[in-house]
Amino acid sequence: MRIKTVLAVQSLICFIVSFAMIPCVFVSVQDGTHDRAAFLLSISAGVILSFLMILPMFMAGEKFSDSIKKIGIREGIGVTGFTWIFASSIGALPYYFASVVNSYVDAFFETMSGFTTTGATVLEEIQTAPRGILLWRSLTHWMGGMGIIVLSLAVLPFLGLRGIELYKAEVPGVNAEKVTPRLQQTAKRLWLLYIFLTFSETALLMLGGMNFFDAFNHSCATIATGGFSTKNDSIAYFQSPYIEWVIIIFMFLSGVNFSLYFLLFAKNFTEFYKDEEFKLYAKIIIICSIAITIKLYFSGFGFMFREALFHVISIMTTTGFVSQDYNAWPEFAKFIFVLLMFTGASGGSTGGGFKISRIIILGRKLRTEFTKLLHPRAVIVPRLNERPLNDNTMNATIAFFILFMLLVGVGTLITTACDVDILTALTGVLTCLSNVGPGLNFLGPVDNFSALPALVKWLFALLMLAGRLELFAVALLVYPGTYKK
């Protein structure tokens, strides 16, 4: 791995992250709150760090354009993984300097939760935090949802030459698909769609009575499938069926593979509705919502289809918004939520989890093995969306499943060793690895992560990063072969 190249690219990306705090400064100045100094210090620290990271390349007499041409798969992994770590380290500074958290561990946890769109929080009194801090929480969601790297590819043209290595390392899903021949054009179109969805939801939420600040913050969290709210009670605070329906629709849209929207723009409606991942995604939401509604009704909760649908979509898309305390719901409903935490949304969406496409591939593999047992001489070619699935894709999916379950097991073991009960530990690990947000028991929808031991917070922050970068990118960061020739 060419470390100087990795640091040079990271310096520019960290520079972008630092200057993304500027809108928060304006809000702080407008409100006259103390956090404006925290943001100015954080921006300064970020700029200095960016300069220090690019300094080795200049000292070696290398040109930046020549260094970019050297980006390969190792450099792509390094830039992607370390960028998110450095970005979270810089992004944690406003929380720490403004004293809205008790320690830097909490600040880093909150920022990593934001950038990875997990939505797990350590803030106990969200509504008392300065608006600048609340805006920064939402902006970390918004930048992390589409991807810091994809943002950089859109605004830094010279990364487009070898940027495909960065794009593949960051974009979630089985395959990182380019929707246009030119990578930079792909990044721009994805971000234009992202911006359009964000401001469309903002306008609709304002029609429901939200002020612009709350509407914009909740839109950032929805489209990024993050879940940070400006209210302690999340969406339950507003007590508005209209607002819940708007958020339900946009959570659903954000859980769809974004490349499918380009089929709609091209008026290719047939291919959109034939997509197997989309169809299974919609079916799971409908079936689980109906099942939970029926269980709630016969358990004495009354008819609660909207509430069931809201939480099924919120958890499956890994958004994490809540409108009810589902910790009080029947165990049947909570078990479905645990399964949905694992399942996640579509590949190529802003959602986390295992991904629907991988579940389909595992199903195809299982069916293929059954058929081979019954017909040993049969030649079977499993397909997804009428395209043959090669052995590399299927083996990678199986390896991803094994690594996912291994991290759940090891993470739960370490968490319980820190005297956390098994249900809290298991759902905490799963919700962080799948980037969902709330878990069950003491990490339920009306609770937060502030009481966890510091070691567990560091562990959960690492799991958030692993989940957002599809496990392998983070695993390769600690694999010795990554740094060898």
Short mmCIF file of C-alpha atoms in Angstrom, two decimals:
data_model
loop_
_atom_site.label_atom_id
_atom_site.label_comp_id
_atom_site.label_asym_id
_atom_site.label_seq_id
_atom_site.Cartn_x
_atom_site.Cartn_y
_atom_site.Cartn_z
CA MET A 1 0.00 0.00 0.00
CA ARG A 2 1.31 3.45 -0.94
CA ILE A 3 0.77 5.27 2.36
CA LYS A 4 1.63 8.74 0.97
CA THR A 5 -1.05 8.34 -1.72
CA VAL A 6 -3.60 7.24 0.86
CA LEU A 7 -2.81 10.20 3.11
CA ALA A 8 -2.92 12.66 0.18
CA VAL A 9 -6.43 11.63 -0.85
CA GLN A 10 -7.58 11.53 2.76
CA SER A 11 -6.32 15.07 3.29
CA LEU A 12 -8.69 16.43 0.66
CA ILE A 13 -11.64 14.42 1.94
CA CYS A 14 -11.02 15.50 5.54
CA PHE A 15 -10.79 19.08 4.25
CA ILE A 16 -14.30 18.68 2.81
CA VAL A 17 -15.60 17.22 6.09
CA SER A 18 -14.10 20.12 8.04
CA PHE A 19 -15.70 22.77 5.84
CA ALA A 20 -19.04 20.97 6.01
CA MET A 21 -19.25 22.41 9.54
CA ILE A 22 -19.56 25.98 8.21
CA PRO A 23 -23.40 25.94 8.02
CA CYS A 24 -23.41 24.92 11.69
CA VAL A 25 -21.30 27.99 12.51
CA PHE A 26 -23.89 30.25 10.88
CA VAL A 27 -26.70 28.61 12.87
CA SER A 28 -24.70 28.98 16.09
CA VAL A 29 -23.97 32.66 15.38
CA GLN A 30 -27.63 33.29 14.58
CA ASP A 31 -28.71 31.64 17.85
CA GLY A 32 -25.87 33.23 19.85
CA THR A 33 -24.95 29.86 21.40
CA HIS A 34 -21.57 28.82 22.78
CA ASP A 35 -21.01 26.05 20.23
CA ARG A 36 -19.80 28.48 17.53
CA ALA A 37 -16.34 28.51 19.14
CA ALA A 38 -16.38 24.70 19.22
CA PHE A 39 -17.05 24.57 15.48
CA LEU A 40 -14.37 27.13 14.65
CA LEU A 41 -11.81 25.18 16.69
CA SER A 42 -12.90 21.95 15.02
CA ILE A 43 -12.60 23.43 11.52
CA SER A 44 -9.14 24.72 12.34
CA ALA A 45 -8.05 21.34 13.71
CA GLY A 46 -9.42 19.60 10.61
CA VAL A 47 -7.59 21.93 8.22
CA ILE A 48 -4.32 21.47 10.12
CA LEU A 49 -4.74 17.68 10.06
CA SER A 50 -5.47 17.80 6.32
CA PHE A 51 -2.27 19.78 5.75
CA LEU A 52 -0.20 17.34 7.84
CA MET A 53 -1.56 14.36 5.87
CA ILE A 54 -0.63 15.79 2.47
CA LEU A 55 2.77 17.06 3.67
CA PRO A 56 4.66 13.72 3.18
CA MET A 57 3.77 13.69 -0.51
CA PHE A 58 5.06 17.25 -1.02
CA MET A 59 8.20 16.51 0.96
CA ALA A 60 8.89 13.53 -1.32
CA GLY A 61 8.59 15.85 -4.34
CA GLU A 62 5.60 14.01 -5.82
CA LYS A 63 2.79 15.66 -7.76
CA PHE A 64 -0.73 15.04 -6.57
CA SER A 65 -1.96 14.11 -10.06
CA ASP A 66 0.80 11.50 -10.38
CA SER A 67 0.04 10.12 -6.94
CA ILE A 68 -3.66 9.67 -7.80
CA LYS A 69 -2.75 7.51 -10.80
CA LYS A 70 -1.19 5.01 -8.39
CA ILE A 71 -4.47 4.22 -6.61
CA GLY A 72 -5.11 0.49 -6.73
CA ILE A 73 -7.30 -1.84 -4.71
CA ARG A 74 -5.02 -1.62 -1.64
CA GLU A 75 -5.03 2.17 -1.73
CA GLY A 76 -8.80 2.13 -2.29
CA ILE A 77 -9.29 0.05 0.84
CA GLY A 78 -6.92 2.24 2.83
CA VAL A 79 -8.47 5.54 1.72
CA THR A 80 -12.01 4.31 2.36
CA GLY A 81 -11.43 2.79 5.80
CA PHE A 82 -9.09 5.40 7.23
CA THR A 83 -11.08 8.30 5.78
CA TRP A 84 -14.13 7.30 7.81
CA ILE A 85 -11.99 6.98 10.94
CA PHE A 86 -10.31 10.36 10.44
CA ALA A 87 -13.62 11.98 9.45
CA SER A 88 -15.24 10.70 12.64
CA SER A 89 -12.25 11.85 14.69
CA ILE A 90 -12.59 15.38 13.29
CA GLY A 91 -16.39 15.30 13.39
CA ALA A 92 -16.31 14.37 17.08
CA LEU A 93 -14.55 17.59 18.05
CA PRO A 94 -17.63 19.92 18.08
CA TYR A 95 -19.42 17.61 20.55
CA TYR A 96 -16.35 17.50 22.77
CA PHE A 97 -15.44 21.20 22.60
CA ALA A 98 -19.06 22.25 23.15
CA SER A 99 -19.31 19.92 26.20
CA VAL A 100 -22.54 18.28 25.02
CA VAL A 101 -21.01 14.85 25.82
CA ASN A 102 -19.13 13.58 28.84
CA SER A 103 -16.02 12.30 27.08
CA TYR A 104 -14.27 12.05 23.72
CA VAL A 105 -15.36 8.40 23.57
CA ASP A 106 -18.98 9.56 23.55
CA ALA A 107 -18.19 12.23 20.96
CA PHE A 108 -16.51 9.70 18.64
CA PHE A 109 -19.39 7.23 19.14
CA GLU A 110 -21.97 9.89 18.24
CA THR A 111 -20.05 10.97 15.14
CA MET A 112 -19.37 7.45 13.88
CA SER A 113 -23.05 6.70 14.46
CA GLY A 114 -23.86 9.75 12.34
CA PHE A 115 -21.48 9.11 9.44
CA THR A 116 -22.39 5.41 9.25
CA THR A 117 -26.11 6.37 9.45
CA THR A 118 -26.59 4.10 12.46
CA GLY A 119 -28.50 6.60 14.58
CA ALA A 120 -27.50 5.16 17.97
CA THR A 121 -27.02 8.08 20.34
CA VAL A 122 -25.41 8.83 23.69
CA LEU A 123 -27.21 12.19 24.07
CA GLU A 124 -29.74 11.99 26.89
CA GLU A 125 -31.33 15.43 26.39
CA ILE A 126 -31.35 16.05 22.64
CA GLN A 127 -33.73 19.01 22.72
CA THR A 128 -31.45 21.01 25.03
CA ALA A 129 -28.46 20.68 22.68
CA PRO A 130 -27.61 23.79 20.58
CA ARG A 131 -29.17 23.84 17.11
CA GLY A 132 -25.70 23.98 15.53
CA ILE A 133 -24.85 20.64 17.15
CA LEU A 134 -28.18 19.14 16.05
CA LEU A 135 -27.57 20.31 12.50
CA TRP A 136 -24.08 18.77 12.53
CA ARG A 137 -25.58 15.43 13.67
CA SER A 138 -27.92 15.51 10.68
CA LEU A 139 -25.20 16.57 8.24
CA THR A 140 -23.01 13.64 9.31
CA HIS A 141 -25.96 11.41 8.42
CA TRP A 142 -26.49 13.13 5.11
CA MET A 143 -22.84 12.94 4.03
CA GLY A 144 -22.44 9.38 5.24
CA GLY A 145 -25.66 8.12 3.66
CA MET A 146 -24.54 8.44 0.07
CA GLY A 147 -20.90 8.15 1.11
CA ILE A 148 -18.08 10.54 1.85
CA ILE A 149 -16.07 9.04 -1.00
CA VAL A 150 -18.94 9.34 -3.49
CA LEU A 151 -19.33 12.98 -2.44
CA SER A 152 -15.64 13.52 -3.07
CA LEU A 153 -15.81 11.86 -6.48
CA ALA A 154 -18.62 14.24 -7.41
CA VAL A 155 -16.77 17.41 -6.41
CA LEU A 156 -13.14 16.42 -7.06
CA PRO A 157 -12.86 15.61 -10.79
CA PHE A 158 -9.24 14.47 -10.61
CA LEU A 159 -10.24 11.51 -8.41
CA GLY A 160 -12.27 10.09 -11.28
CA LEU A 161 -9.22 8.57 -12.97
CA ARG A 162 -8.75 5.77 -10.44
CA GLY A 163 -11.73 6.59 -8.29
CA ILE A 164 -13.44 3.34 -9.24
CA GLU A 165 -11.34 1.58 -6.58
CA LEU A 166 -12.71 3.99 -3.95
CA TYR A 167 -16.25 3.71 -5.32
CA LYS A 168 -16.24 -0.10 -5.17
CA ALA A 169 -14.85 -0.08 -1.64
CA GLU A 170 -17.54 2.22 -0.26
CA VAL A 171 -20.83 1.68 -2.16
CA PRO A 172 -22.91 -0.99 -0.38
CA GLY A 173 -24.27 -4.07 -2.10
CA VAL A 174 -23.20 -7.24 -3.87
CA ASN A 175 -21.84 -5.32 -6.84
CA ALA A 176 -21.07 -1.60 -7.01
CA GLU A 177 -22.86 -0.69 -10.24
CA LYS A 178 -22.07 2.38 -12.26
CA VAL A 179 -25.27 3.87 -13.68
CA THR A 180 -23.36 5.88 -16.29
CA PRO A 181 -20.11 5.10 -18.15
CA ARG A 182 -18.20 7.89 -16.40
CA LEU A 183 -17.68 7.44 -12.67
CA GLN A 184 -17.77 11.15 -11.83
CA GLN A 185 -21.02 11.50 -13.76
CA THR A 186 -22.43 8.56 -11.77
CA ALA A 187 -21.48 10.23 -8.49
CA LYS A 188 -23.05 13.53 -9.57
CA ARG A 189 -26.30 11.90 -10.66
CA LEU A 190 -26.56 9.91 -7.42
CA TRP A 191 -26.05 13.08 -5.40
CA LEU A 192 -28.58 15.03 -7.49
CA LEU A 193 -31.16 12.33 -6.82
CA TYR A 194 -30.17 12.35 -3.15
CA ILE A 195 -30.61 16.14 -2.93
CA PHE A 196 -33.94 15.99 -4.77
CA LEU A 197 -35.35 13.40 -2.34
CA THR A 198 -34.07 15.37 0.67
CA PHE A 199 -35.71 18.65 -0.26
CA SER A 200 -38.89 16.97 -1.51
CA GLU A 201 -39.37 15.40 1.92
CA THR A 202 -38.46 18.69 3.63
CA ALA A 203 -41.24 20.48 1.72
CA LEU A 204 -43.81 17.80 2.53
CA LEU A 205 -42.90 17.75 6.24
CA MET A 206 -43.27 21.53 6.39
CA LEU A 207 -46.78 21.12 4.95
CA GLY A 208 -47.46 18.90 7.97
CA GLY A 209 -46.56 21.65 10.42
CA MET A 210 -42.83 21.14 10.98
CA ASN A 211 -40.62 24.20 10.93
CA PHE A 212 -37.84 24.27 8.33
CA PHE A 213 -35.09 23.33 10.77
CA ASP A 214 -36.86 20.21 12.05
CA ALA A 215 -38.08 19.27 8.56
CA PHE A 216 -34.61 19.53 7.02
CA ASN A 217 -32.94 17.61 9.85
CA HIS A 218 -35.48 14.80 9.72
CA SER A 219 -35.23 14.67 5.93
CA CYS A 220 -31.45 14.29 6.13
CA ALA A 221 -31.91 11.45 8.61
CA THR A 222 -34.64 9.78 6.54
CA ILE A 223 -32.98 9.84 3.13
CA ALA A 224 -29.69 8.69 4.67
CA THR A 225 -31.65 6.03 6.64
CA GLY A 226 -29.94 7.36 9.76
CA GLY A 227 -32.56 8.12 12.38
CA PHE A 228 -31.12 11.06 14.32
CA SER A 229 -33.99 13.30 15.42
CA THR A 230 -34.06 16.78 16.91
CA LYS A 231 -36.50 15.53 19.56
CA ASN A 232 -36.02 13.22 22.54
CA ASP A 233 -39.12 11.21 21.54
CA SER A 234 -38.14 10.99 17.86
CA ILE A 235 -41.18 11.04 15.53
CA ALA A 236 -43.53 10.30 18.44
CA TYR A 237 -43.00 13.90 19.54
CA PHE A 238 -45.08 15.29 16.67
CA GLN A 239 -48.14 13.06 17.20
CA SER A 240 -49.01 13.45 13.51
CA PRO A 241 -50.23 10.60 11.26
CA TYR A 242 -49.47 12.81 8.23
CA ILE A 243 -45.81 13.22 9.25
CA GLU A 244 -45.54 9.50 9.91
CA TRP A 245 -46.91 8.66 6.45
CA VAL A 246 -44.52 11.08 4.75
CA ILE A 247 -41.56 9.54 6.58
CA ILE A 248 -42.83 6.01 5.84
CA ILE A 249 -42.86 6.78 2.11
CA PHE A 250 -39.39 8.31 2.05
CA MET A 251 -37.89 5.58 4.26
CA PHE A 252 -39.25 3.05 1.78
CA LEU A 253 -37.82 4.99 -1.18
CA SER A 254 -34.43 5.27 0.53
CA GLY A 255 -34.30 1.51 1.04
CA VAL A 256 -34.55 0.88 -2.72
CA ASN A 257 -31.43 0.39 -4.86
CA PHE A 258 -30.74 3.90 -6.16
CA SER A 259 -29.68 2.58 -9.56
CA LEU A 260 -33.29 1.48 -10.13
CA TYR A 261 -34.43 5.10 -10.10
CA PHE A 262 -32.41 5.70 -13.24
CA LEU A 263 -34.55 3.05 -14.92
CA LEU A 264 -37.60 5.14 -14.03
CA PHE A 265 -35.96 8.28 -15.40
CA ALA A 266 -35.31 6.35 -18.62
CA LYS A 267 -39.01 5.30 -18.57
CA ASN A 268 -38.00 1.66 -18.29
CA PHE A 269 -40.85 0.77 -15.94
CA THR A 270 -40.87 -2.93 -16.83
CA GLU A 271 -37.29 -3.52 -15.68
CA PHE A 272 -37.95 -1.59 -12.47
CA TYR A 273 -40.91 -3.71 -11.42
CA LYS A 274 -39.25 -6.95 -12.56
CA ASP A 275 -36.30 -6.41 -10.21
CA GLU A 276 -36.28 -9.41 -7.86
CA GLU A 277 -34.67 -7.55 -4.98
CA PHE A 278 -37.26 -4.77 -5.10
CA LYS A 279 -40.14 -7.25 -5.20
CA LEU A 280 -38.85 -9.23 -2.20
CA TYR A 281 -38.10 -5.99 -0.33
CA ALA A 282 -41.73 -4.86 -0.77
CA LYS A 283 -43.17 -8.30 0.07
CA ILE A 284 -41.21 -8.59 3.34
CA ILE A 285 -42.42 -5.16 4.45
CA ILE A 286 -46.06 -5.94 3.67
CA ILE A 287 -46.06 -9.43 5.21
CA CYS A 288 -44.25 -8.39 8.40
CA SER A 289 -46.45 -5.31 8.85
CA ILE A 290 -49.64 -7.35 8.51
CA ALA A 291 -48.34 -10.09 10.85
CA ILE A 292 -47.39 -7.59 13.56
CA THR A 293 -50.69 -5.71 13.15
CA ILE A 294 -52.67 -8.93 13.67
CA LYS A 295 -50.59 -9.88 16.71
CA LEU A 296 -51.00 -6.42 18.24
CA TYR A 297 -54.74 -6.49 17.65
CA PHE A 298 -55.27 -9.87 19.35
CA SER A 299 -52.90 -8.87 22.17
CA GLY A 300 -55.16 -5.99 23.14
CA PHE A 301 -53.23 -3.12 21.50
CA GLY A 302 -55.98 -2.36 18.99
CA PHE A 303 -55.63 -1.85 15.24
CA MET A 304 -52.16 -0.37 14.70
CA PHE A 305 -51.29 -0.97 11.05
CA ARG A 306 -49.66 2.45 10.56
CA GLU A 307 -47.49 1.99 13.65
CA ALA A 308 -46.52 -1.55 12.63
CA LEU A 309 -45.70 -0.44 9.06
CA PHE A 310 -43.70 2.54 10.35
CA HIS A 311 -41.45 0.41 12.55
CA VAL A 312 -41.08 -2.45 10.06
CA ILE A 313 -39.84 -0.02 7.40
CA SER A 314 -37.80 1.97 9.92
CA ILE A 315 -35.92 -1.10 11.12
CA MET A 316 -35.66 -2.91 7.77
CA THR A 317 -34.26 0.18 6.04
CA THR A 318 -32.06 0.63 9.15
CA THR A 319 -33.37 4.17 9.65
CA GLY A 320 -34.23 3.75 13.32
CA PHE A 321 -36.96 6.38 13.73
CA VAL A 322 -39.59 5.46 16.35
CA SER A 323 -43.18 6.54 16.90
CA GLN A 324 -43.99 4.00 19.65
CA ASP A 325 -42.12 2.18 22.42
CA TYR A 326 -42.05 -1.22 20.69
CA ASN A 327 -40.16 -2.62 23.69
CA ALA A 328 -43.64 -3.00 25.22
CA TRP A 329 -44.97 -4.92 22.22
CA PRO A 330 -45.36 -8.75 22.18
CA GLU A 331 -42.24 -10.90 21.88
CA PHE A 332 -43.42 -12.04 18.43
CA ALA A 333 -43.16 -8.48 17.11
CA LYS A 334 -39.76 -7.93 18.72
CA PHE A 335 -38.41 -11.15 17.21
CA ILE A 336 -39.51 -9.99 13.76
CA PHE A 337 -37.65 -6.72 14.39
CA VAL A 338 -34.49 -8.67 15.26
CA LEU A 339 -34.79 -10.58 11.97
CA LEU A 340 -35.30 -7.31 10.09
CA MET A 341 -32.22 -5.82 11.76
CA PHE A 342 -30.24 -8.62 10.14
CA THR A 343 -32.06 -8.48 6.79
CA GLY A 344 -31.57 -4.81 6.04
CA ALA A 345 -32.55 -2.99 2.87
CA SER A 346 -31.58 -3.30 -0.80
CA GLY A 347 -28.02 -3.29 -2.07
CA GLY A 348 -27.11 0.09 -3.53
CA SER A 349 -29.43 1.91 -1.12
CA THR A 350 -28.46 4.03 1.87
CA GLY A 351 -29.68 1.26 4.18
CA GLY A 352 -27.50 -1.21 6.05
CA GLY A 353 -27.87 -4.82 7.14
CA PHE A 354 -27.10 -8.03 5.26
CA LYS A 355 -29.00 -6.78 2.17
CA ILE A 356 -31.94 -8.38 0.34
CA SER A 357 -29.81 -9.23 -2.71
CA ARG A 358 -27.50 -11.41 -0.59
CA ILE A 359 -30.48 -13.21 0.94
CA ILE A 360 -31.73 -14.01 -2.57
CA ILE A 361 -28.28 -15.29 -3.57
CA LEU A 362 -28.08 -17.53 -0.48
CA GLY A 363 -31.56 -18.82 -1.31
CA ARG A 364 -30.49 -19.59 -4.89
CA LYS A 365 -27.39 -21.39 -3.60
CA LEU A 366 -29.45 -23.47 -1.17
CA ARG A 367 -31.94 -24.41 -3.89
CA THR A 368 -29.10 -25.32 -6.23
CA GLU A 369 -27.57 -27.65 -3.66
CA PHE A 370 -30.94 -29.36 -3.02
CA THR A 371 -31.47 -29.86 -6.75
CA LYS A 372 -27.97 -31.30 -7.19
CA LEU A 373 -28.65 -33.83 -4.43
CA LEU A 374 -31.77 -34.99 -6.26
CA HIS A 375 -30.26 -34.73 -9.77
CA PRO A 376 -26.47 -35.21 -9.51
CA ARG A 377 -25.89 -34.86 -13.26
CA ALA A 378 -27.97 -31.69 -13.67
CA VAL A 379 -26.23 -28.52 -14.84
CA ILE A 380 -27.77 -25.66 -12.86
CA VAL A 381 -27.04 -22.00 -13.39
CA PRO A 382 -28.56 -19.86 -10.58
CA ARG A 383 -29.70 -16.43 -11.70
CA LEU A 384 -30.59 -13.05 -10.25
CA ASN A 385 -32.71 -10.76 -12.41
CA GLU A 386 -32.18 -13.22 -15.29
CA ARG A 387 -28.40 -12.78 -15.05
CA PRO A 388 -26.22 -15.80 -14.22
CA LEU A 389 -24.61 -15.75 -10.78
CA ASN A 390 -20.96 -16.69 -11.04
CA ASP A 391 -19.08 -18.64 -8.41
CA ASN A 392 -17.15 -15.57 -7.26
CA THR A 393 -20.35 -13.71 -6.37
CA MET A 394 -21.86 -16.68 -4.56
CA ASN A 395 -18.67 -17.48 -2.66
CA ALA A 396 -18.27 -13.82 -1.66
CA THR A 397 -21.85 -13.82 -0.36
CA ILE A 398 -21.24 -16.95 1.71
CA ALA A 399 -18.01 -15.46 3.07
CA PHE A 400 -19.87 -12.24 3.94
CA PHE A 401 -22.51 -14.24 5.84
CA ILE A 402 -19.85 -16.14 7.79
CA LEU A 403 -17.97 -12.95 8.67
CA PHE A 404 -21.22 -11.17 9.62
CA MET A 405 -22.28 -13.95 12.01
CA LEU A 406 -18.72 -14.23 13.39
CA LEU A 407 -18.72 -10.51 14.25
CA VAL A 408 -22.16 -10.83 15.88
CA GLY A 409 -20.93 -13.73 18.00
CA VAL A 410 -17.59 -12.20 19.01
CA GLY A 411 -19.13 -8.77 19.56
CA THR A 412 -21.83 -10.22 21.81
CA LEU A 413 -19.24 -12.23 23.74
CA ILE A 414 -17.10 -9.15 24.42
CA THR A 415 -20.14 -7.06 25.35
CA THR A 416 -21.49 -9.62 27.82
CA ALA A 417 -17.97 -9.87 29.31
CA CYS A 418 -18.45 -6.19 30.22
CA ASP A 419 -21.48 -7.18 32.35
CA VAL A 420 -24.14 -6.26 29.78
CA ASP A 421 -27.13 -8.63 29.69
CA ILE A 422 -27.45 -10.99 26.72
CA LEU A 423 -30.51 -9.41 25.04
CA THR A 424 -29.09 -5.89 25.30
CA ALA A 425 -25.68 -7.13 24.11
CA LEU A 426 -26.97 -9.19 21.17
CA THR A 427 -29.36 -6.54 19.82
CA GLY A 428 -26.80 -3.80 20.50
CA VAL A 429 -24.16 -5.60 18.42
CA LEU A 430 -26.69 -6.42 15.69
CA THR A 431 -28.14 -2.92 15.54
CA CYS A 432 -24.67 -1.35 15.26
CA LEU A 433 -23.33 -3.86 12.73
CA SER A 434 -26.48 -3.41 10.63
CA ASN A 435 -26.49 0.39 11.19
CA VAL A 436 -30.06 0.36 12.57
CA GLY A 437 -29.86 2.46 15.75
CA PRO A 438 -32.20 1.34 18.54
CA GLY A 439 -32.04 -2.20 19.88
CA LEU A 440 -34.06 -3.97 22.56
CA ASN A 441 -34.17 -4.09 26.34
CA PHE A 442 -31.90 -1.35 27.78
CA LEU A 443 -31.07 -0.09 24.27
CA GLY A 444 -34.72 0.15 23.22
CA PRO A 445 -36.44 2.97 21.30
CA VAL A 446 -36.85 5.22 24.35
CA ASP A 447 -33.34 4.58 25.71
CA ASN A 448 -29.82 5.47 24.57
CA PHE A 449 -26.27 4.11 24.62
CA SER A 450 -24.81 6.51 27.21
CA ALA A 451 -24.70 3.98 30.08
CA LEU A 452 -22.55 1.46 28.20
CA PRO A 453 -18.93 0.95 29.33
CA ALA A 454 -16.29 2.85 27.32
CA LEU A 455 -14.87 -0.38 25.86
CA VAL A 456 -18.27 -1.38 24.54
CA LYS A 457 -18.74 2.05 22.96
CA TRP A 458 -15.42 1.71 21.12
CA LEU A 459 -16.43 -1.79 20.02
CA PHE A 460 -19.84 -0.63 18.81
CA ALA A 461 -18.24 2.26 16.91
CA LEU A 462 -15.97 -0.22 15.11
CA LEU A 463 -18.95 -2.45 14.32
CA MET A 464 -20.80 0.54 12.86
CA LEU A 465 -17.85 1.22 10.56
CA ALA A 466 -17.59 -2.45 9.58
CA GLY A 467 -21.29 -2.59 8.75
CA ARG A 468 -21.24 0.62 6.70
CA LEU A 469 -18.20 -0.49 4.67
CA GLU A 470 -19.54 -4.01 4.06
CA LEU A 471 -17.20 -5.78 6.51
CA PHE A 472 -14.39 -6.70 4.10
CA ALA A 473 -13.07 -3.16 3.71
CA VAL A 474 -12.55 -2.92 7.48
CA ALA A 475 -11.30 -6.51 7.80
CA LEU A 476 -8.65 -5.80 5.17
CA LEU A 477 -7.44 -2.79 7.19
CA VAL A 478 -6.17 -5.18 9.88
CA TYR A 479 -5.08 -7.90 7.44
CA PRO A 480 -1.23 -7.87 7.18
CA GLY A 481 -1.26 -8.78 3.47
CA THR A 482 -2.92 -5.46 2.63
CA TYR A 483 0.28 -3.57 3.40
CA LYS A 484 2.69 -5.95 1.66
CA LYS A 485 3.77 -5.88 -1.98
#
